[in-house]
XYZ file of N, CA, C and O in Angstrom:
536
model
N 85.232 33.757 15.485
C 83.902 33.408 15.058
C 83.169 34.635 14.530
O 83.478 35.753 14.906
N 82.162 34.380 13.749
C 81.366 35.458 13.187
C 80.459 36.044 14.257
O 79.850 35.315 15.033
N 80.358 37.339 14.306
C 79.490 38.009 15.271
C 78.123 38.247 14.637
O 78.025 38.611 13.478
N 77.095 38.080 15.406
C 75.736 38.327 14.944
C 75.316 39.726 15.334
O 75.721 40.232 16.373
N 74.475 40.340 14.515
C 73.958 41.663 14.830
C 72.996 41.574 16.003
O 73.188 42.170 17.045
N 71.925 40.827 15.845
C 70.964 40.626 16.915
C 71.187 39.251 17.512
O 71.436 38.304 16.789
N 71.135 39.134 18.796
C 71.380 37.840 19.418
C 70.127 36.968 19.317
O 69.015 37.430 19.560
N 70.300 35.695 18.941
C 69.149 34.801 18.850
C 68.629 34.451 20.238
O 69.370 34.494 21.215
N 67.367 34.116 20.300
C 66.829 33.588 21.547
C 67.131 32.105 21.574
O 67.576 31.535 20.586
N 66.876 31.443 22.684
C 67.161 30.012 22.772
C 66.370 29.220 21.752
O 66.841 28.216 21.265
N 65.183 29.680 21.419
C 64.364 28.986 20.431
C 64.922 29.144 19.018
O 64.516 28.431 18.120
N 65.825 30.080 18.806
C 66.341 30.357 17.478
C 67.727 29.773 17.237
O 68.428 30.193 16.331
N 68.131 28.808 18.055
C 69.389 28.110 17.862
C 69.088 26.623 17.721
O 68.394 26.045 18.543
N 69.607 26.043 16.644
C 69.396 24.624 16.371
C 70.758 23.947 16.326
O 71.664 24.427 15.640
N 70.898 22.853 17.068
C 72.135 22.069 17.066
C 71.844 20.716 16.434
O 70.878 20.054 16.824
N 72.684 20.316 15.489
C 72.584 18.988 14.891
C 73.959 18.340 14.946
O 74.966 18.994 14.673
N 73.991 17.075 15.287
C 75.231 16.309 15.271
C 75.006 15.086 14.407
O 74.043 14.343 14.621
N 75.892 14.912 13.419
C 75.806 13.760 12.523
C 77.192 13.143 12.420
O 78.200 13.819 12.671
N 77.272 11.872 12.047
C 78.603 11.288 11.824
C 79.345 12.063 10.742
O 78.741 12.567 9.792
N 80.656 12.180 10.892
C 81.482 12.885 9.906
C 81.667 11.989 8.688
O 82.723 11.416 8.445
N 80.596 11.877 7.931
C 80.540 11.025 6.745
C 79.686 11.747 5.720
O 78.612 12.262 6.057
N 80.136 11.789 4.480
C 79.420 12.494 3.425
C 77.985 12.054 3.246
O 77.148 12.824 2.788
N 77.659 10.843 3.632
C 76.300 10.333 3.495
C 75.284 11.064 4.368
O 74.084 10.976 4.127
N 75.754 11.795 5.357
C 74.858 12.500 6.268
C 74.722 13.991 5.958
O 73.971 14.698 6.629
N 75.432 14.475 4.962
C 75.384 15.905 4.659
C 74.022 16.365 4.164
O 73.659 17.527 4.338
N 73.243 15.457 3.601
C 71.904 15.845 3.135
C 71.039 16.318 4.302
O 70.182 17.188 4.126
N 71.263 15.786 5.493
C 70.525 16.216 6.679
C 70.829 17.690 6.962
O 69.930 18.492 7.224
N 72.102 18.059 6.877
C 72.499 19.440 7.147
C 72.027 20.375 6.034
O 71.615 21.507 6.309
N 72.068 19.918 4.783
C 71.574 20.748 3.676
C 70.073 21.007 3.833
O 69.600 22.118 3.597
N 69.331 19.988 4.233
C 67.882 20.140 4.416
C 67.573 21.094 5.563
O 66.702 21.961 5.447
N 68.295 20.965 6.672
C 68.095 21.877 7.801
C 68.429 23.310 7.389
O 67.709 24.253 7.737
N 69.494 23.480 6.639
C 69.893 24.805 6.159
C 68.776 25.429 5.331
O 68.397 26.585 5.543
N 68.241 24.667 4.398
C 67.179 25.180 3.523
C 65.932 25.532 4.326
O 65.307 26.573 4.093
N 65.565 24.695 5.279
C 64.380 24.952 6.082
C 64.507 26.216 6.925
O 63.570 27.018 7.003
N 65.654 26.400 7.535
C 65.850 27.595 8.362
C 65.950 28.854 7.508
O 65.424 29.908 7.886
N 66.600 28.764 6.362
C 66.671 29.921 5.462
C 65.282 30.275 4.934
O 64.937 31.460 4.802
N 64.466 29.286 4.659
C 63.093 29.545 4.215
C 62.297 30.230 5.319
O 61.476 31.116 5.048
N 62.551 29.852 6.562
C 61.885 30.498 7.703
C 62.181 31.995 7.737
O 61.344 32.798 8.142
N 63.385 32.373 7.306
C 63.769 33.776 7.248
C 63.300 34.448 5.955
O 63.613 35.602 5.725
N 62.614 33.711 5.142
C 62.098 34.194 3.860
C 63.214 34.594 2.912
O 63.107 35.577 2.183
N 64.296 33.819 2.909
C 65.341 34.002 1.911
C 64.747 33.672 0.551
O 63.857 32.826 0.443
N 65.247 34.310 -0.490
C 64.839 33.985 -1.860
C 65.366 32.587 -2.209
O 66.331 32.108 -1.604
N 64.756 31.945 -3.192
C 65.162 30.590 -3.562
C 66.636 30.504 -3.943
O 67.322 29.558 -3.556
N 67.138 31.481 -4.682
C 68.560 31.436 -5.057
C 69.464 31.648 -3.841
O 70.550 31.071 -3.759
N 69.030 32.428 -2.861
C 69.805 32.612 -1.628
C 69.846 31.312 -0.827
O 70.882 30.955 -0.251
N 68.728 30.603 -0.799
C 68.667 29.322 -0.097
C 69.624 28.329 -0.750
O 70.394 27.646 -0.072
N 69.588 28.267 -2.060
C 70.467 27.328 -2.770
C 71.936 27.684 -2.572
O 72.768 26.807 -2.354
N 72.269 28.970 -2.606
C 73.652 29.398 -2.355
C 74.106 28.973 -0.965
O 75.232 28.485 -0.793
N 73.236 29.137 0.019
C 73.587 28.767 1.386
C 73.739 27.258 1.530
O 74.663 26.772 2.195
N 72.882 26.495 0.879
C 73.007 25.023 0.906
C 74.353 24.588 0.325
O 75.025 23.720 0.877
N 74.734 25.204 -0.786
C 76.009 24.870 -1.418
C 77.173 25.254 -0.491
O 78.138 24.497 -0.347
N 77.081 26.417 0.143
C 78.137 26.863 1.049
C 78.285 25.918 2.241
O 79.412 25.567 2.628
N 77.172 25.497 2.827
C 77.227 24.561 3.957
C 77.836 23.240 3.498
O 78.687 22.660 4.177
N 77.448 22.773 2.331
C 77.994 21.536 1.779
C 79.516 21.661 1.587
O 80.269 20.757 1.941
N 79.961 22.782 1.050
C 81.396 23.006 0.818
C 82.151 23.083 2.142
O 83.237 22.514 2.278
N 81.607 23.792 3.120
C 82.255 23.884 4.436
C 82.381 22.499 5.066
O 83.442 22.146 5.613
N 81.319 21.720 4.986
C 81.359 20.369 5.555
C 82.379 19.496 4.823
O 83.109 18.731 5.459
N 82.444 19.604 3.505
C 83.416 18.828 2.738
C 84.844 19.179 3.168
O 85.704 18.294 3.295
N 85.097 20.453 3.410
C 86.422 20.878 3.879
C 86.743 20.234 5.225
O 87.868 19.792 5.461
N 85.755 20.184 6.098
C 85.975 19.613 7.425
C 86.064 18.093 7.395
O 86.851 17.497 8.141
N 85.274 17.455 6.541
C 85.333 15.994 6.454
C 86.719 15.529 6.010
O 87.189 14.472 6.433
N 87.369 16.333 5.165
C 88.695 15.972 4.659
C 89.751 15.939 5.762
O 90.782 15.278 5.615
N 89.510 16.629 6.869
C 90.502 16.684 7.951
C 89.978 16.082 9.256
O 90.628 16.162 10.287
N 88.798 15.472 9.209
C 88.174 14.927 10.422
C 88.908 13.694 10.931
O 89.430 12.890 10.156
N 88.916 13.572 12.238
C 89.464 12.372 12.869
C 88.557 11.189 12.538
O 87.348 11.341 12.347
N 89.132 10.022 12.479
C 88.368 8.809 12.184
C 87.294 8.592 13.250
O 87.542 8.719 14.438
N 86.061 8.311 12.811
C 84.955 8.055 13.727
C 84.379 9.298 14.388
O 83.589 9.193 15.325
N 84.757 10.482 13.914
C 84.315 11.738 14.528
C 82.868 12.066 14.169
O 82.299 11.495 13.238
N 82.306 12.990 14.924
C 80.990 13.551 14.627
C 81.164 14.976 14.142
O 82.078 15.690 14.574
N 80.274 15.400 13.264
C 80.232 16.764 12.751
C 79.142 17.492 13.530
O 77.990 17.067 13.535
N 79.522 18.543 14.248
C 78.563 19.332 15.026
C 78.207 20.572 14.230
O 79.087 21.291 13.759
N 76.917 20.841 14.108
C 76.461 21.997 13.341
C 75.510 22.811 14.202
O 74.571 22.273 14.799
N 75.778 24.111 14.271
C 74.954 25.034 15.064
C 74.407 26.096 14.124
O 75.154 26.782 13.436
N 73.100 26.195 14.076
C 72.413 27.197 13.269
C 71.844 28.245 14.218
O 71.123 27.897 15.148
N 72.145 29.517 13.996
C 71.594 30.599 14.807
C 70.803 31.518 13.879
O 71.334 32.028 12.894
N 69.531 31.689 14.206
C 68.630 32.494 13.389
C 68.392 33.827 14.078
O 68.048 33.875 15.255
N 68.592 34.922 13.355
C 68.230 36.241 13.841
C 67.189 36.806 12.874
O 66.756 36.121 11.949
N 66.803 38.031 13.084
C 65.737 38.629 12.279
C 66.049 38.627 10.785
O 65.172 38.417 9.963
N 67.311 38.857 10.422
C 67.643 38.981 9.001
C 68.853 38.165 8.570
O 69.399 38.368 7.493
N 69.300 37.220 9.417
C 70.510 36.471 9.079
C 70.462 35.056 9.634
O 69.752 34.770 10.598
N 71.253 34.213 9.006
C 71.436 32.842 9.470
C 72.940 32.605 9.581
O 73.685 32.842 8.630
N 73.375 32.191 10.773
C 74.770 31.829 10.984
C 74.838 30.324 11.147
O 74.053 29.740 11.887
N 75.774 29.722 10.448
C 75.984 28.280 10.525
C 77.428 28.061 10.953
O 78.347 28.563 10.309
N 77.620 27.340 12.058
C 78.958 26.992 12.534
C 79.070 25.477 12.528
O 78.279 24.792 13.178
N 80.043 24.970 11.790
C 80.267 23.533 11.689
C 81.623 23.227 12.312
O 82.617 23.881 11.993
N 81.650 22.233 13.211
C 82.858 21.899 13.958
C 83.105 20.398 13.906
O 82.155 19.610 13.947
N 84.383 20.030 13.851
C 84.740 18.610 13.848
C 86.097 18.423 14.537
O 86.970 19.287 14.419
N 86.266 17.317 15.283
C 87.613 16.997 15.786
C 88.491 16.632 14.586
O 88.032 15.954 13.674
N 89.731 17.079 14.601
C 90.594 16.860 13.446
C 91.594 15.736 13.677
O 91.962 15.436 14.814
N 92.032 15.154 12.566
C 93.099 14.155 12.610
C 94.398 14.864 12.985
O 94.559 16.054 12.704
N 95.312 14.157 13.633
C 96.589 14.783 14.010
C 97.301 15.374 12.779
O 97.412 14.725 11.744
N 97.741 16.625 12.914
C 98.470 17.293 11.845
C 97.625 17.833 10.704
O 98.149 18.437 9.775
N 96.321 17.637 10.752
C 95.445 18.097 9.669
C 95.301 19.616 9.713
O 95.305 20.216 10.777
N 95.185 20.211 8.537
C 95.032 21.668 8.448
C 93.896 22.015 7.502
O 93.639 21.313 6.528
N 93.227 23.113 7.800
C 92.190 23.629 6.910
C 92.833 24.137 5.623
O 93.981 24.574 5.633
N 92.091 24.111 4.502
C 92.633 24.676 3.263
C 92.947 26.167 3.441
O 92.308 26.856 4.230
N 93.915 26.640 2.697
C 94.300 28.049 2.745
C 93.151 28.925 2.264
O 92.332 28.494 1.443
N 93.102 30.157 2.781
C 92.035 31.078 2.384
C 92.107 31.468 0.911
O 91.164 32.026 0.376
N 93.213 31.165 0.252
C 93.339 31.443 -1.181
C 92.859 30.265 -2.030
O 92.850 30.352 -3.253
N 92.427 29.162 -1.383
C 91.995 27.973 -2.123
C 90.648 28.186 -2.800
O 89.880 29.096 -2.456
N 90.355 27.336 -3.774
C 89.087 27.411 -4.488
C 87.909 27.248 -3.530
O 86.904 27.955 -3.642
N 88.034 26.337 -2.560
C 86.944 26.100 -1.603
C 86.590 27.382 -0.856
O 85.414 27.692 -0.652
N 87.598 28.159 -0.438
C 87.337 29.417 0.273
C 86.732 30.455 -0.656
O 85.898 31.254 -0.243
N 87.143 30.446 -1.915
C 86.552 31.377 -2.889
C 85.055 31.101 -3.017
O 84.241 32.016 -3.084
N 84.687 29.815 -3.026
C 83.275 29.431 -3.099
C 82.530 29.941 -1.869
O 81.471 30.563 -1.983
N 83.083 29.687 -0.684
C 82.412 30.103 0.557
C 82.202 31.610 0.616
O 81.131 32.078 0.996
N 83.220 32.371 0.255
C 83.090 33.823 0.347
C 82.190 34.394 -0.746
O 81.589 35.449 -0.556
N 82.069 33.685 -1.858
C 81.181 34.151 -2.930
C 79.715 33.878 -2.606
O 78.827 34.618 -3.032
N 79.451 32.834 -1.830
C 78.073 32.402 -1.578
C 77.488 32.904 -0.259
O 76.298 32.720 -0.011
N 78.307 33.511 0.588
C 77.830 33.964 1.898
C 78.222 35.420 2.127
O 79.038 35.968 1.401
N 77.642 36.014 3.156
C 78.019 37.368 3.538
C 79.436 37.375 4.101
O 80.232 38.258 3.801
N 79.758 36.372 4.924
C 81.116 36.224 5.440
C 81.365 34.782 5.844
O 80.433 34.044 6.150
N 82.640 34.420 5.818
C 83.055 33.077 6.217
C 84.354 33.200 6.995
O 85.197 34.041 6.676
N 84.492 32.381 8.029
C 85.723 32.377 8.809
C 85.999 30.966 9.296
O 85.111 30.112 9.275
N 87.224 30.740 9.724
C 87.609 29.413 10.214
C 88.565 29.555 11.377
O 89.270 30.564 11.500
N 88.566 28.534 12.208
C 89.532 28.472 13.298
C 89.851 27.011 13.574
O 89.036 26.123 13.301
N 91.031 26.782 14.097
C 91.444 25.448 14.510
C 92.113 25.592 15.866
O 93.154 26.233 15.984
N 91.464 25.034 16.893
C 91.954 25.164 18.264
C 91.791 23.825 18.972
O 90.720 23.205 18.904
N 92.841 23.403 19.651
C 92.811 22.213 20.509
C 92.236 20.985 19.801
O 91.381 20.284 20.335
N 92.683 20.738 18.578
C 92.258 19.533 17.869
C 90.861 19.587 17.292
O 90.306 18.555 16.929
N 90.271 20.776 17.207
C 88.943 20.944 16.604
C 89.011 22.070 15.587
O 89.604 23.105 15.843
N 88.378 21.851 14.447
C 88.308 22.879 13.414
C 86.858 23.323 13.273
O 85.936 22.509 13.331
N 86.665 24.630 13.084
C 85.333 25.212 12.948
C 85.317 26.135 11.743
O 86.233 26.921 11.542
N 84.245 26.038 10.975
C 83.992 26.985 9.898
C 82.663 27.654 10.219
O 81.671 26.980 10.500
N 82.663 28.990 10.198
C 81.450 29.768 10.477
C 81.048 30.530 9.220
O 81.886 31.165 8.576
N 79.769 30.441 8.885
C 79.207 31.130 7.726
C 78.092 32.041 8.186
O 77.234 31.632 8.970
N 78.092 33.264 7.718
C 77.019 34.209 8.010
C 76.399 34.625 6.683
O 77.116 35.012 5.760
N 75.090 34.500 6.600
C 74.364 34.951 5.415
C 73.219 35.843 5.847
O 72.382 35.454 6.665
N 73.214 37.041 5.314
C 72.117 37.990 5.562
C 71.119 37.935 4.423
O 71.512 37.795 3.272
N 69.867 38.071 4.760
C 68.810 38.070 3.750
C 68.945 39.352 2.932
O 68.982 40.462 3.474
N 68.997 39.201 1.622
C 69.145 40.365 0.745
C 67.802 41.014 0.437
O 67.739 42.205 0.174
N 66.742 40.237 0.476
C 65.425 40.752 0.119
C 64.662 41.173 1.356
O 64.942 40.716 2.458
N 63.700 42.030 1.200
C 62.852 42.464 2.320
C 61.790 41.444 2.624
O 61.604 40.481 1.906
N 61.113 41.654 3.721
C 60.024 40.742 4.109
C 58.962 40.793 3.118
O 58.112 41.048 2.710
């Protein structure tokens, strides 16, 4: 998982759970934009992060178990937003290779991106640091 520089307080962690269905991704995109705006990210940084979260979720939806929920954890620190999206996976499902186009998108739009698959659950973690000053 991605390590944070400053640890968030309990008030700075938001958990959202939605059905693993593309129709619910707008909820996660909206939450992403709202939290990034709270950190005073520039408009283009907010849009990049929304696209990255959407891409990460699409990668996970493709391997999600039937009827699963998508768990999303947002951690806000002074200058960064970490988004971790997790889903139970279908038997034998694998995340796309790090050389895939989807991973190229994630790494281009965020400070860092990582993935793990353990015990039937896949997680993608995105870290984005604010490029502009307060």
